[in-house]
JSON list of C-alpha atoms in Angstrom, two decimals:
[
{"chain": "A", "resi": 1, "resn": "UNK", "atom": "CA", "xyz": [7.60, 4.14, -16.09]},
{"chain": "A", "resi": 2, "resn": "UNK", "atom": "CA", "xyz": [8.17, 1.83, -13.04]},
{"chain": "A", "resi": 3, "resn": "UNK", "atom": "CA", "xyz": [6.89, -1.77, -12.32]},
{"chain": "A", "resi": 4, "resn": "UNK", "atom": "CA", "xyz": [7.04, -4.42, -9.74]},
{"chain": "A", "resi": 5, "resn": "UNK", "atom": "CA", "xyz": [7.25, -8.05, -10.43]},
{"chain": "A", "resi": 6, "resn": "UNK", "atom": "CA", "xyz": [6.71, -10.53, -7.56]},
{"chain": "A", "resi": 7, "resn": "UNK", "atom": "CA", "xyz": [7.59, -13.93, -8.75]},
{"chain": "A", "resi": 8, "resn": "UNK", "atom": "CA", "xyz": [5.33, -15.92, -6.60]},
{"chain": "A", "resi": 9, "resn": "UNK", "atom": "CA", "xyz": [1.73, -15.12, -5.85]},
{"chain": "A", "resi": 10, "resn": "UNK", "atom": "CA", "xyz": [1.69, -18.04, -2.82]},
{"chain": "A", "resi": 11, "resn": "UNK", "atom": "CA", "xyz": [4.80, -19.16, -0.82]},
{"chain": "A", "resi": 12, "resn": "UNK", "atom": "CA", "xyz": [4.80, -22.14, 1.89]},
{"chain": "A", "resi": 13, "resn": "UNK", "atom": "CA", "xyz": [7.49, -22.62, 4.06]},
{"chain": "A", "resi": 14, "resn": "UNK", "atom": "CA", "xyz": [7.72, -25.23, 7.70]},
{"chain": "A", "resi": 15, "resn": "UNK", "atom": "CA", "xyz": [8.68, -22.63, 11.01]},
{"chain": "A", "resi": 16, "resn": "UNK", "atom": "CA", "xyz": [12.04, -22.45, 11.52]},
{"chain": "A", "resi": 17, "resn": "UNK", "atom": "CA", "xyz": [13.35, -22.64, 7.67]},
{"chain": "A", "resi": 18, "resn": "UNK", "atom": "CA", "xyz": [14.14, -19.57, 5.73]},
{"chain": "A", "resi": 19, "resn": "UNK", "atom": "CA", "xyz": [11.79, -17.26, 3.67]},
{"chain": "A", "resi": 20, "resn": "UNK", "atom": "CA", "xyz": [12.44, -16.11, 0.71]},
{"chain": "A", "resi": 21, "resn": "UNK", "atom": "CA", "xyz": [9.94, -13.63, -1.30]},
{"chain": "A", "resi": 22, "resn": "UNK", "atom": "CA", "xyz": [10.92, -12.69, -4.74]},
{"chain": "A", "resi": 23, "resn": "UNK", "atom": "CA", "xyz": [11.03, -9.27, -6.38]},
{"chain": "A", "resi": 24, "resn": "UNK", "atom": "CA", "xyz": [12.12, -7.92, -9.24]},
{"chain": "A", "resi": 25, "resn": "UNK", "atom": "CA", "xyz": [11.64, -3.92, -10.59]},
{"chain": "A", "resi": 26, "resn": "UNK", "atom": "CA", "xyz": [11.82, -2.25, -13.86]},
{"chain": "A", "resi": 27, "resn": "UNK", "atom": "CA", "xyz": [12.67, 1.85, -13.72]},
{"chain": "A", "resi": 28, "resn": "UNK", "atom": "CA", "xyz": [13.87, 4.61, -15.75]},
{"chain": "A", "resi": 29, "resn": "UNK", "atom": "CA", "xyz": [15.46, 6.58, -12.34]},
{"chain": "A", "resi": 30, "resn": "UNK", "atom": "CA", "xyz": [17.00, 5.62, -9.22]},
{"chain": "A", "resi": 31, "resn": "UNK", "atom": "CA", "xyz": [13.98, 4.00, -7.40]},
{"chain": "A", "resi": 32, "resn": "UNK", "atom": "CA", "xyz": [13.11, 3.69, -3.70]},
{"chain": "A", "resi": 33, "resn": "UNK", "atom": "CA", "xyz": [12.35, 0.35, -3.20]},
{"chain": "A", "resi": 34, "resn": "UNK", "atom": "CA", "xyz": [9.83, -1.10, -0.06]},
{"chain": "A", "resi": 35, "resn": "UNK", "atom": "CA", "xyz": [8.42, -4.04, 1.12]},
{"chain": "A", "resi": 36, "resn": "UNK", "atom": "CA", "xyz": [4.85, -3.68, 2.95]},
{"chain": "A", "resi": 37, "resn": "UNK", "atom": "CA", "xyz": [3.31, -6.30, 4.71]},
{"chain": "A", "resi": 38, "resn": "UNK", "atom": "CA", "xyz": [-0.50, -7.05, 5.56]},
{"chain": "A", "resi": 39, "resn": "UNK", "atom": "CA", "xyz": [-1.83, -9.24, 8.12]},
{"chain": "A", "resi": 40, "resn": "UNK", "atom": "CA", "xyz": [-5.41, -10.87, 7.70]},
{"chain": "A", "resi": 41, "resn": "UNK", "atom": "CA", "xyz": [-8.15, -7.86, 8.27]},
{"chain": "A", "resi": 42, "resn": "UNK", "atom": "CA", "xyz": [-5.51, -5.55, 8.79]},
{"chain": "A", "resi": 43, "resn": "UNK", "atom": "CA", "xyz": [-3.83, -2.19, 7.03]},
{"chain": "A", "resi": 44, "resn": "UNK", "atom": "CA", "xyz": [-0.66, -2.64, 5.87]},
{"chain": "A", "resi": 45, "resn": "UNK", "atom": "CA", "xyz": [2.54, -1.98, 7.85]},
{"chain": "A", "resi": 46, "resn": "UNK", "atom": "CA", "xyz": [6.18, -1.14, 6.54]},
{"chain": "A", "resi": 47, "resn": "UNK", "atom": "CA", "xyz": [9.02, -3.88, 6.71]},
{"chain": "A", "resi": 48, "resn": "UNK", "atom": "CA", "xyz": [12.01, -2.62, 5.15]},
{"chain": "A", "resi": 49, "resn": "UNK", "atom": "CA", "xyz": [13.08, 0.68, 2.47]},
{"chain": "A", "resi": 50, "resn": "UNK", "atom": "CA", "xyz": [15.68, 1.13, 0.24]},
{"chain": "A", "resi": 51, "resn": "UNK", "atom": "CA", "xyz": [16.59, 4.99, -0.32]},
{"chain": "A", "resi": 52, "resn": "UNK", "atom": "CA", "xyz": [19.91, 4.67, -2.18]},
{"chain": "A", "resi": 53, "resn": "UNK", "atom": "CA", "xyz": [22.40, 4.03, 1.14]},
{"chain": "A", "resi": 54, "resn": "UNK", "atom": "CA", "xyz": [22.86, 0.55, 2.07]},
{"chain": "A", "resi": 55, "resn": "UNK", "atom": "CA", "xyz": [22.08, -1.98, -0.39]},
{"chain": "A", "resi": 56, "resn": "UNK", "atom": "CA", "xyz": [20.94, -4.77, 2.61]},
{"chain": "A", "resi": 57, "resn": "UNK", "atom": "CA", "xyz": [18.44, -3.30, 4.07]},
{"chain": "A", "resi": 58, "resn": "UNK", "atom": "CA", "xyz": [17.23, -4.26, 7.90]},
{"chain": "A", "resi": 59, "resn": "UNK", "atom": "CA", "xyz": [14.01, -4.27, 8.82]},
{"chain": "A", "resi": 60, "resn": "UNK", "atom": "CA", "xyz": [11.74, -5.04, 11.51]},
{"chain": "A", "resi": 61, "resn": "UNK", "atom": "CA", "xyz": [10.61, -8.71, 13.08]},
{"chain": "A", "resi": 62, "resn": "UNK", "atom": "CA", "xyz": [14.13, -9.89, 11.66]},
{"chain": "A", "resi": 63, "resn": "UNK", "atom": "CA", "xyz": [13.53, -9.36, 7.65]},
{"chain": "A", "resi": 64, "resn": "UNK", "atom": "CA", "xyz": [15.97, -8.22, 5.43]},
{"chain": "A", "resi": 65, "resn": "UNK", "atom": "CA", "xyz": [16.10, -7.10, 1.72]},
{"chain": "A", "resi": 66, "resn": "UNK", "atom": "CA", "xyz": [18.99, -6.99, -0.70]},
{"chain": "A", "resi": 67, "resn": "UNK", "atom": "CA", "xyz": [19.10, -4.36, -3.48]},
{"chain": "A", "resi": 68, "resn": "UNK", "atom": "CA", "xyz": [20.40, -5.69, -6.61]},
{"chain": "A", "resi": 69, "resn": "UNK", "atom": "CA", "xyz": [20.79, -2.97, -9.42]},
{"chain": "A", "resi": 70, "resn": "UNK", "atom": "CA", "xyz": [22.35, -5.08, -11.91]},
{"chain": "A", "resi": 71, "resn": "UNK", "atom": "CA", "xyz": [19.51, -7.78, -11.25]},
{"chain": "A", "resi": 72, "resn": "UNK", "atom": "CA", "xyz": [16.77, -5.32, -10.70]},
{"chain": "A", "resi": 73, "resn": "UNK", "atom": "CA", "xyz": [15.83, -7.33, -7.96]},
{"chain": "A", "resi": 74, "resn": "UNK", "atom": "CA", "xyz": [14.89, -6.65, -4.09]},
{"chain": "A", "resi": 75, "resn": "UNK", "atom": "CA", "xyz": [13.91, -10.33, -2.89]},
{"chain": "A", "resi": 76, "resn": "UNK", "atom": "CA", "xyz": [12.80, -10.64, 0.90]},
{"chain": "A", "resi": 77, "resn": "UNK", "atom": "CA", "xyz": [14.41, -12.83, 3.14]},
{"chain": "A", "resi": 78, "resn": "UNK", "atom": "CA", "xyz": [14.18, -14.08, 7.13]},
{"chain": "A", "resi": 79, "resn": "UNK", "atom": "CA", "xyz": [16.18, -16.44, 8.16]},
{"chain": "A", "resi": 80, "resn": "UNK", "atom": "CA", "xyz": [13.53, -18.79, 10.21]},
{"chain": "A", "resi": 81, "resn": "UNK", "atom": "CA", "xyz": [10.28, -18.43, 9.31]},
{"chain": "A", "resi": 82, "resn": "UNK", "atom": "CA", "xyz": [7.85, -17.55, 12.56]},
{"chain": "A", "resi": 83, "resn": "UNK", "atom": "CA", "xyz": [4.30, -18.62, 12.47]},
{"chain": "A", "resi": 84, "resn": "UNK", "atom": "CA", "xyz": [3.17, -14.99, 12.96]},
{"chain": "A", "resi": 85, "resn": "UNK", "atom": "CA", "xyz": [5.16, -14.18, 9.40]},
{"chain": "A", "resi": 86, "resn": "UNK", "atom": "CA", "xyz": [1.78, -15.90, 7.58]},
{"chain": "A", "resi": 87, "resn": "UNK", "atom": "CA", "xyz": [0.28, -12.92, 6.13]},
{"chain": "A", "resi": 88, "resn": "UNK", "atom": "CA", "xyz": [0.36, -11.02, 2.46]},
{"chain": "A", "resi": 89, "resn": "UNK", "atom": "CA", "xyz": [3.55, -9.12, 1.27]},
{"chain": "A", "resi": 90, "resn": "UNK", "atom": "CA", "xyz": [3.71, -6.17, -0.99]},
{"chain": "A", "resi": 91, "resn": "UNK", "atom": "CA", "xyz": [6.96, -5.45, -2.73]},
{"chain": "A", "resi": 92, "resn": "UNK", "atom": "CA", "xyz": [6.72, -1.31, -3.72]},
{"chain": "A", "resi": 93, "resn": "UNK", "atom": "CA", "xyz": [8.63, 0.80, -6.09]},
{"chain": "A", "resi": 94, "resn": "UNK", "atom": "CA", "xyz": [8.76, 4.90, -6.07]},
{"chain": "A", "resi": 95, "resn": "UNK", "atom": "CA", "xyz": [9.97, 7.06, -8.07]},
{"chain": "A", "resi": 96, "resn": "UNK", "atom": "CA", "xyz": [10.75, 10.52, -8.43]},
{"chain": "A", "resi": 97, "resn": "UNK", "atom": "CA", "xyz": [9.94, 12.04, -12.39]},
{"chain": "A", "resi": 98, "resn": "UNK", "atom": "CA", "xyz": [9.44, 14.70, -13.96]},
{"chain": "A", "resi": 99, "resn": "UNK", "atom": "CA", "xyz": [7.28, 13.04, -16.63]},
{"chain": "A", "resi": 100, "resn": "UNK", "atom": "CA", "xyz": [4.81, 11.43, -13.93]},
{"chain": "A", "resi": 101, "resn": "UNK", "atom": "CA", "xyz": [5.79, 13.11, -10.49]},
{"chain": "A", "resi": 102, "resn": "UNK", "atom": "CA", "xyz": [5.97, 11.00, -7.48]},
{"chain": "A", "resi": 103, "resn": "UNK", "atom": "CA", "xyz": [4.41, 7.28, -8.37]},
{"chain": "A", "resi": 104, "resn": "UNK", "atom": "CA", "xyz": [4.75, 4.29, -6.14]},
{"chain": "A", "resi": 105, "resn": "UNK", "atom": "CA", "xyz": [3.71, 1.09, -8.08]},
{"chain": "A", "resi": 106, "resn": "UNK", "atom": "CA", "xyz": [2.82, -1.53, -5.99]},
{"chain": "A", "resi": 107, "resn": "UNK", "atom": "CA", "xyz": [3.14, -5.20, -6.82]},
{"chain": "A", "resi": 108, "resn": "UNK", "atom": "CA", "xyz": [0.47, -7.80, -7.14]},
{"chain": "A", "resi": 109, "resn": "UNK", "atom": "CA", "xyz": [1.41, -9.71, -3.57]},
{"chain": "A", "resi": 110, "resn": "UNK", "atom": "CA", "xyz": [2.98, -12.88, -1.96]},
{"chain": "A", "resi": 111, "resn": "UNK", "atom": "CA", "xyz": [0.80, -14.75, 0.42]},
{"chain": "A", "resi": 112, "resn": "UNK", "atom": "CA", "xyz": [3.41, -16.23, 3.06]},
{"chain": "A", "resi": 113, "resn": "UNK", "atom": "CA", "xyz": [1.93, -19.72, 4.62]},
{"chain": "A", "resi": 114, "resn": "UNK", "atom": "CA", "xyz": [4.11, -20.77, 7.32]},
{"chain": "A", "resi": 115, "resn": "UNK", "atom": "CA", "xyz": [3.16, -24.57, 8.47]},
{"chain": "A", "resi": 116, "resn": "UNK", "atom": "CA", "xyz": [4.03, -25.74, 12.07]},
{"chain": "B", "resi": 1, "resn": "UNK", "atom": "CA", "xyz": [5.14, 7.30, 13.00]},
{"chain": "B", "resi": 2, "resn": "UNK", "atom": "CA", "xyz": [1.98, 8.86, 12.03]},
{"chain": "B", "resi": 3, "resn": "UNK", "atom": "CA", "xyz": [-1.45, 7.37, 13.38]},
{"chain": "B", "resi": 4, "resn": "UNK", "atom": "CA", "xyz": [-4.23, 6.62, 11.37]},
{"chain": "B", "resi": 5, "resn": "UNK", "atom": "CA", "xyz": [-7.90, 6.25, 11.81]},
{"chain": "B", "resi": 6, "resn": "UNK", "atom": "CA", "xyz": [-10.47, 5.06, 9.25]},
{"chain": "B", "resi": 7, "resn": "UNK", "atom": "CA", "xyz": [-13.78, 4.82, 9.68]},
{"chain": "B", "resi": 8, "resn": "UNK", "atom": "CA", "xyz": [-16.52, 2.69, 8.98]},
{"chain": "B", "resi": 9, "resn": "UNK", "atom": "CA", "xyz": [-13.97, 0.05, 9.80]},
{"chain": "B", "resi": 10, "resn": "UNK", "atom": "CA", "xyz": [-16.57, -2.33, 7.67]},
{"chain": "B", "resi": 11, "resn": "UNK", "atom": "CA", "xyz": [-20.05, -1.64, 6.18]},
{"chain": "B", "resi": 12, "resn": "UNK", "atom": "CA", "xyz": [-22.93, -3.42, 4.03]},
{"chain": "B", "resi": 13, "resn": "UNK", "atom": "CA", "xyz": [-24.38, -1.04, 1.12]},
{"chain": "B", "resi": 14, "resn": "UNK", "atom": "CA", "xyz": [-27.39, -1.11, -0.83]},
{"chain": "B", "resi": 15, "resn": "UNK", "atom": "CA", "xyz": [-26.95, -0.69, -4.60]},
{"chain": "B", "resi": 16, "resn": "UNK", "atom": "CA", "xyz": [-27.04, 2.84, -5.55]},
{"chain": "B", "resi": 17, "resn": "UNK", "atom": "CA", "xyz": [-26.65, 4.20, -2.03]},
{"chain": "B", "resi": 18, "resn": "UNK", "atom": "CA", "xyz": [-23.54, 6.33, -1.10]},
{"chain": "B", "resi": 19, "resn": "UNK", "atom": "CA", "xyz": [-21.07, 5.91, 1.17]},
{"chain": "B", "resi": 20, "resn": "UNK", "atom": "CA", "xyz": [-18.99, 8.63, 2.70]},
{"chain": "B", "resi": 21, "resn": "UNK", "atom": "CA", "xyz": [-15.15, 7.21, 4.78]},
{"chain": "B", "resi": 22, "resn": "UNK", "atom": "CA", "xyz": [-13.36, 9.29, 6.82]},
{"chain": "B", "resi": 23, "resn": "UNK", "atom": "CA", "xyz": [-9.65, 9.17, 7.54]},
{"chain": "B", "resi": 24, "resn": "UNK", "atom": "CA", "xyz": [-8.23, 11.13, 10.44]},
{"chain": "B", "resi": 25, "resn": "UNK", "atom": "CA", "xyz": [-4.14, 11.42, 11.10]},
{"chain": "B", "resi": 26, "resn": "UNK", "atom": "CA", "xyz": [-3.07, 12.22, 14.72]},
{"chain": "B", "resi": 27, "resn": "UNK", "atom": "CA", "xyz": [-0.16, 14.47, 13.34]},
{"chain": "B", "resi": 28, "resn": "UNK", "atom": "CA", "xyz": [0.47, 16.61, 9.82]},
{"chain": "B", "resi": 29, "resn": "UNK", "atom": "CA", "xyz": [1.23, 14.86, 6.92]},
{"chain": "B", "resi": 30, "resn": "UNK", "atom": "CA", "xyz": [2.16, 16.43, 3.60]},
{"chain": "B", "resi": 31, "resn": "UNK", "atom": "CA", "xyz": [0.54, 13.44, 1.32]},
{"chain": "B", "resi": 32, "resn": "UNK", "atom": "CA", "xyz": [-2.87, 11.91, 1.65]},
{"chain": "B", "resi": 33, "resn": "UNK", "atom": "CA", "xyz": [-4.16, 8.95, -0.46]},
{"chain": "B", "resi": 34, "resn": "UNK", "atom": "CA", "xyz": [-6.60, 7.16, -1.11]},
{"chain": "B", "resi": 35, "resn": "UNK", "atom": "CA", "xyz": [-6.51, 3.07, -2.03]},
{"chain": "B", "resi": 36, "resn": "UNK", "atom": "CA", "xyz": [-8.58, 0.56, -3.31]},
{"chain": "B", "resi": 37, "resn": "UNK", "atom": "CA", "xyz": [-7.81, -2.81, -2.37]},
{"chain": "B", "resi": 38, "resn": "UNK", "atom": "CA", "xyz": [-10.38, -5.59, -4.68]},
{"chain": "B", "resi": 39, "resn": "UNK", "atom": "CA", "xyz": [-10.92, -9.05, -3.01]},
{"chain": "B", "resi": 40, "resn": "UNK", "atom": "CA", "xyz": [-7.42, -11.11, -3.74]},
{"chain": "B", "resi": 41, "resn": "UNK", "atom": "CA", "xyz": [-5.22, -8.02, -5.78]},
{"chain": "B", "resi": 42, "resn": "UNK", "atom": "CA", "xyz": [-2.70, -5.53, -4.97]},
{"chain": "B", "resi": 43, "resn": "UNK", "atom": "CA", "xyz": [-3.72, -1.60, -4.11]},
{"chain": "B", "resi": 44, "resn": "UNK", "atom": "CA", "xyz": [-4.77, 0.38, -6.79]},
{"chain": "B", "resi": 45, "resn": "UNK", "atom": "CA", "xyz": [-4.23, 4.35, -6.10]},
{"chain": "B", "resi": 46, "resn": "UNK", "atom": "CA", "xyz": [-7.35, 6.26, -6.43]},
{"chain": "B", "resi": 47, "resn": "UNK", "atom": "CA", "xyz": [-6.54, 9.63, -5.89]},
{"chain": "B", "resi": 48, "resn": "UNK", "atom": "CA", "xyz": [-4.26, 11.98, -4.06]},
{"chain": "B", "resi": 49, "resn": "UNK", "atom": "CA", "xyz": [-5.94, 14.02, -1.64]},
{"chain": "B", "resi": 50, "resn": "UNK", "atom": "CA", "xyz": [-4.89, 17.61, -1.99]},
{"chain": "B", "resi": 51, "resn": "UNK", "atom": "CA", "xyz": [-5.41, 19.93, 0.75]},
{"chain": "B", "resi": 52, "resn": "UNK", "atom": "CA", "xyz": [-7.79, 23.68, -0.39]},
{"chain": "B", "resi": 53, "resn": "UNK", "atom": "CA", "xyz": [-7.85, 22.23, -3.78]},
{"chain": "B", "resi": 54, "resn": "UNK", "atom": "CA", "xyz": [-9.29, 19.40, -5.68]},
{"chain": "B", "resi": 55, "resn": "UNK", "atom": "CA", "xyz": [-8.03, 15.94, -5.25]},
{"chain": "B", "resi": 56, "resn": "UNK", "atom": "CA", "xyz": [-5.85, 14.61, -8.03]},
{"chain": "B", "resi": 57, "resn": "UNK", "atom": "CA", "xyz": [-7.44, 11.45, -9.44]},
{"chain": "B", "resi": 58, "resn": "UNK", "atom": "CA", "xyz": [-5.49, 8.24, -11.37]},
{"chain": "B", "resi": 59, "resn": "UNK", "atom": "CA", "xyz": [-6.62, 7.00, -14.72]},
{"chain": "B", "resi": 60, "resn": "UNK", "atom": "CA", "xyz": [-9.83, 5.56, -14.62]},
{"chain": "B", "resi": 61, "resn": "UNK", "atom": "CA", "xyz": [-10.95, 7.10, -11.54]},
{"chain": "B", "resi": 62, "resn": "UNK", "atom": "CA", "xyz": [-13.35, 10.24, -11.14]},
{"chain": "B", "resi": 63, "resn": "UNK", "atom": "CA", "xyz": [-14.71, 12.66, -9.10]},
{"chain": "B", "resi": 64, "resn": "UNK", "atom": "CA", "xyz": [-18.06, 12.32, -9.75]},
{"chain": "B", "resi": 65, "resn": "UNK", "atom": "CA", "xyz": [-17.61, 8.69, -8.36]},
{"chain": "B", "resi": 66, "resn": "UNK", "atom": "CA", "xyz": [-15.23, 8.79, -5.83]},
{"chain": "B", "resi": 67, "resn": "UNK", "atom": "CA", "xyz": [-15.38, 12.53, -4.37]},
{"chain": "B", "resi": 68, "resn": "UNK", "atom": "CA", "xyz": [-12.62, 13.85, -2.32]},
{"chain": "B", "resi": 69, "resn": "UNK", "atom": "CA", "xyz": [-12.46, 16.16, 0.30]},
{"chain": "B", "resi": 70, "resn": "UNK", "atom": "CA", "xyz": [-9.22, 17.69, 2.38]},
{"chain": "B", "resi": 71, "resn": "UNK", "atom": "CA", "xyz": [-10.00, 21.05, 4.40]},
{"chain": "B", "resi": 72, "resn": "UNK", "atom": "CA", "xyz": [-6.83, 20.50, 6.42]},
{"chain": "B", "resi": 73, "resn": "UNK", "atom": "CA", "xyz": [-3.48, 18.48, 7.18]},
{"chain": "B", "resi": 74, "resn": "UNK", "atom": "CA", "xyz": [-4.91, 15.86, 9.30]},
{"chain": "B", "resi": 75, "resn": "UNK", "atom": "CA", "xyz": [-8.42, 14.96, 7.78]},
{"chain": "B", "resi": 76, "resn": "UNK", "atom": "CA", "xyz": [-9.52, 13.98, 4.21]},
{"chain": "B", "resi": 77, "resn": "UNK", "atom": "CA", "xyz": [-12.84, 11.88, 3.33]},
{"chain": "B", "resi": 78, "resn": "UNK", "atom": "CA", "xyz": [-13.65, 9.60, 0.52]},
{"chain": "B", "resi": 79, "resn": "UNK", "atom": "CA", "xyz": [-17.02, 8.86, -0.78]},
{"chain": "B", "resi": 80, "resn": "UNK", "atom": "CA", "xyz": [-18.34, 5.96, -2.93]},
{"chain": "B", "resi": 81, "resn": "UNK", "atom": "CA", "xyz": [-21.20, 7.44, -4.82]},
{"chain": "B", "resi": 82, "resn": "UNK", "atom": "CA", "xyz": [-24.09, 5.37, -6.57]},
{"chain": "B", "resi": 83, "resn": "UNK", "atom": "CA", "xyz": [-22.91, 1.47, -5.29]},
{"chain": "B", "resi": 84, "resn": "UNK", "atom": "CA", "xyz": [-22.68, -1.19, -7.67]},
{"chain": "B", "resi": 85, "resn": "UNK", "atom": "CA", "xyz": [-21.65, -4.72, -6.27]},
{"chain": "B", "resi": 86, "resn": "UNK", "atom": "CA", "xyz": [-18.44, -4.03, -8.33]},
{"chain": "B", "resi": 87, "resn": "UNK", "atom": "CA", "xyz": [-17.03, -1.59, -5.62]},
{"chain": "B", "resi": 88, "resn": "UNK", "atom": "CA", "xyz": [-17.27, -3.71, -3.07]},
{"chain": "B", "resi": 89, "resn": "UNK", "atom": "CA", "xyz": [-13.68, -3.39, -1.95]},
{"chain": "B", "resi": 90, "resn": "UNK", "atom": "CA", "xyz": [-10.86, -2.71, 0.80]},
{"chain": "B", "resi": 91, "resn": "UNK", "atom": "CA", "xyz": [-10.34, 0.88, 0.60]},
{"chain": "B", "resi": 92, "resn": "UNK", "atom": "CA", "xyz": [-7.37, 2.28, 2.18]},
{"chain": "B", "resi": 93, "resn": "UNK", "atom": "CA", "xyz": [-6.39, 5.56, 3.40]},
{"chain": "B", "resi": 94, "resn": "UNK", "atom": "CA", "xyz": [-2.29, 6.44, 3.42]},
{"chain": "B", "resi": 95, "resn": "UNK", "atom": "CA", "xyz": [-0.19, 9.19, 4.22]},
{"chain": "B", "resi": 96, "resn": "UNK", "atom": "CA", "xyz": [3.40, 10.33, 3.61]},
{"chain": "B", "resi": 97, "resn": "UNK", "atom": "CA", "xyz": [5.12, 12.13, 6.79]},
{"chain": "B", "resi": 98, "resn": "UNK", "atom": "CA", "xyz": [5.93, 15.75, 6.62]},
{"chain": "B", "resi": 99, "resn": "UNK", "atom": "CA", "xyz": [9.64, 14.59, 7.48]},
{"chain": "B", "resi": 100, "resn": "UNK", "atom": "CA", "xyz": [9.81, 11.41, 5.93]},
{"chain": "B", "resi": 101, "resn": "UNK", "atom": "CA", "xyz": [10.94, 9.25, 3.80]},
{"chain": "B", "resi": 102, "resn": "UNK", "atom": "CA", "xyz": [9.54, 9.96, -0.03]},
{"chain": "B", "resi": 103, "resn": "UNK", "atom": "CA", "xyz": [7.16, 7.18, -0.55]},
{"chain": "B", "resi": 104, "resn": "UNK", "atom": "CA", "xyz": [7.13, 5.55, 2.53]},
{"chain": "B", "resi": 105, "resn": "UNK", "atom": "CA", "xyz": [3.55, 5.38, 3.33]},
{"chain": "B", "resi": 106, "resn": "UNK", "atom": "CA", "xyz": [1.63, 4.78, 6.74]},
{"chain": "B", "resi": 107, "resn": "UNK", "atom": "CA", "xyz": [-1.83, 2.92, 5.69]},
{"chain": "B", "resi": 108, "resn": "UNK", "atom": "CA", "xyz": [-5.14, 2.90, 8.20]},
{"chain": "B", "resi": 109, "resn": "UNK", "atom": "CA", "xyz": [-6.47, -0.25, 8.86]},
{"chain": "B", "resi": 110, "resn": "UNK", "atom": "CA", "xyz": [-9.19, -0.14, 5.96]},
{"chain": "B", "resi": 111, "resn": "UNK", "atom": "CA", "xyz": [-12.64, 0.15, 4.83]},
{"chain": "B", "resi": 112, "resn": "UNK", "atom": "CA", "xyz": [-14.11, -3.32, 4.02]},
{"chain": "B", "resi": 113, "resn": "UNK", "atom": "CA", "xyz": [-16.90, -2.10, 2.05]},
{"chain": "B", "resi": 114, "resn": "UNK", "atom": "CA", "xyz": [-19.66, -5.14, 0.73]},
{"chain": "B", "resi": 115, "resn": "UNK", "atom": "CA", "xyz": [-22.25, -3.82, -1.87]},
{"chain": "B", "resi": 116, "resn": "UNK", "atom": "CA", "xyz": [-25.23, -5.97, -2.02]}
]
């Protein structure tokens, strides 16, 4: 079975340095890998997936994501932190089984702080 | 991408009362799902709303408490039966695009539910 592992439940960076969220995965197939990201009182929106193409992965408002197989990791990255980046982030594996179907495991959550 | 709308966006419940949340997609979607969100951790998958059929519920959830309903592509409805203060919660509806990505989900905005 799958599982997420974000490294740091709270992250603080000043605007204008570079974010870095940490991620690392554990699974038995080839996994789709996605980061999620939710704003204060809001649902939660997709950044970035991995589907097996491209191991750097673009997403939107200038975050990127680099698969690492052999380090089972998918850290989140931006290379100047804005102050509208301050919200929670989800890293998010699924997988495709024929033991447990479809699952997607999310992990526990990075709270981004971004100080002017 | 698809459109979701959740309502009650937030609501105060009596103990022991019921409370029925409605999710509405403005396109079809194969998957429907329902989330639970407690204050300050990740999502926790509920159940899979199946449409015609009963919904397919994760370990340590039940019908009898959380029933499900789906009578077509773009509507499902979850309801929290007999309130304790314990489900106060974020409860999230998702879906997964007919012609989309495998687990890439589009989330509603929530339902902040407070049980007093």
């Amino acid at each position: 079975a799958q599982s997420v592992t974000q490294l740091d439940s709270h992250v603080s960076v000043s605007e204008g340095t570079p974010v870095l969220l940490r991620c690392n995965y554990s699974s038995s197939y080839s996994p789709s890998l996605f980061w999620y990201v939710q704003h204060p009182n809001k649902g939660l929106q997709l950044l970035l997936k991995y589907t097996s193409a491209a191991t750097l992965v673009k997403g939107i408002n200038g975050f990127e994501a680099e698969f690492k197989k052999s380090e089972t990791s998918f850290h989140l990255t931006k290379p100047s932190a804005h102050m509208s980046d301050a919200a929670e982030y989800f890293c998010v594996v699924s997988e495709i089984s024929m033991e447990y179907g479809n699952k997607l495991v999310f992990g526990a959550g990075t709270i981004l702080r971004v100080k002017s | 991408s698809a459109v979701i709308s959740q309502k009650p966006s937030r609501d105060i419940c009596q103990r022991g009362t019921s409370l029925t949340i409605q999710c509405q997609v403005d396109s079809q979607v194969t998957m429907m799902f329902w989330y639970r969100q407690q204050p300050g951790q990740s999502l926790t998958l509920i159940a899979t709303a199946n449409q015609g059929s009963e919904a397919t519920y994760e370990s340590g959830f039940v019908i009898d408490k959380f029933p499900i309903s789906r009578p077509n592509l773009t509507f499902s409805t979850l309801t929290v039966s007999n309130m304790s203060p314990e489900d106060s919660s974020i409860y999230l509806c998702s879906v997964e695009e007919l012609r989309g990505v495998i687990g890439e989900l589009f989330f509603g905005e929530g339902s902040r539910l407070t049980v007093l």
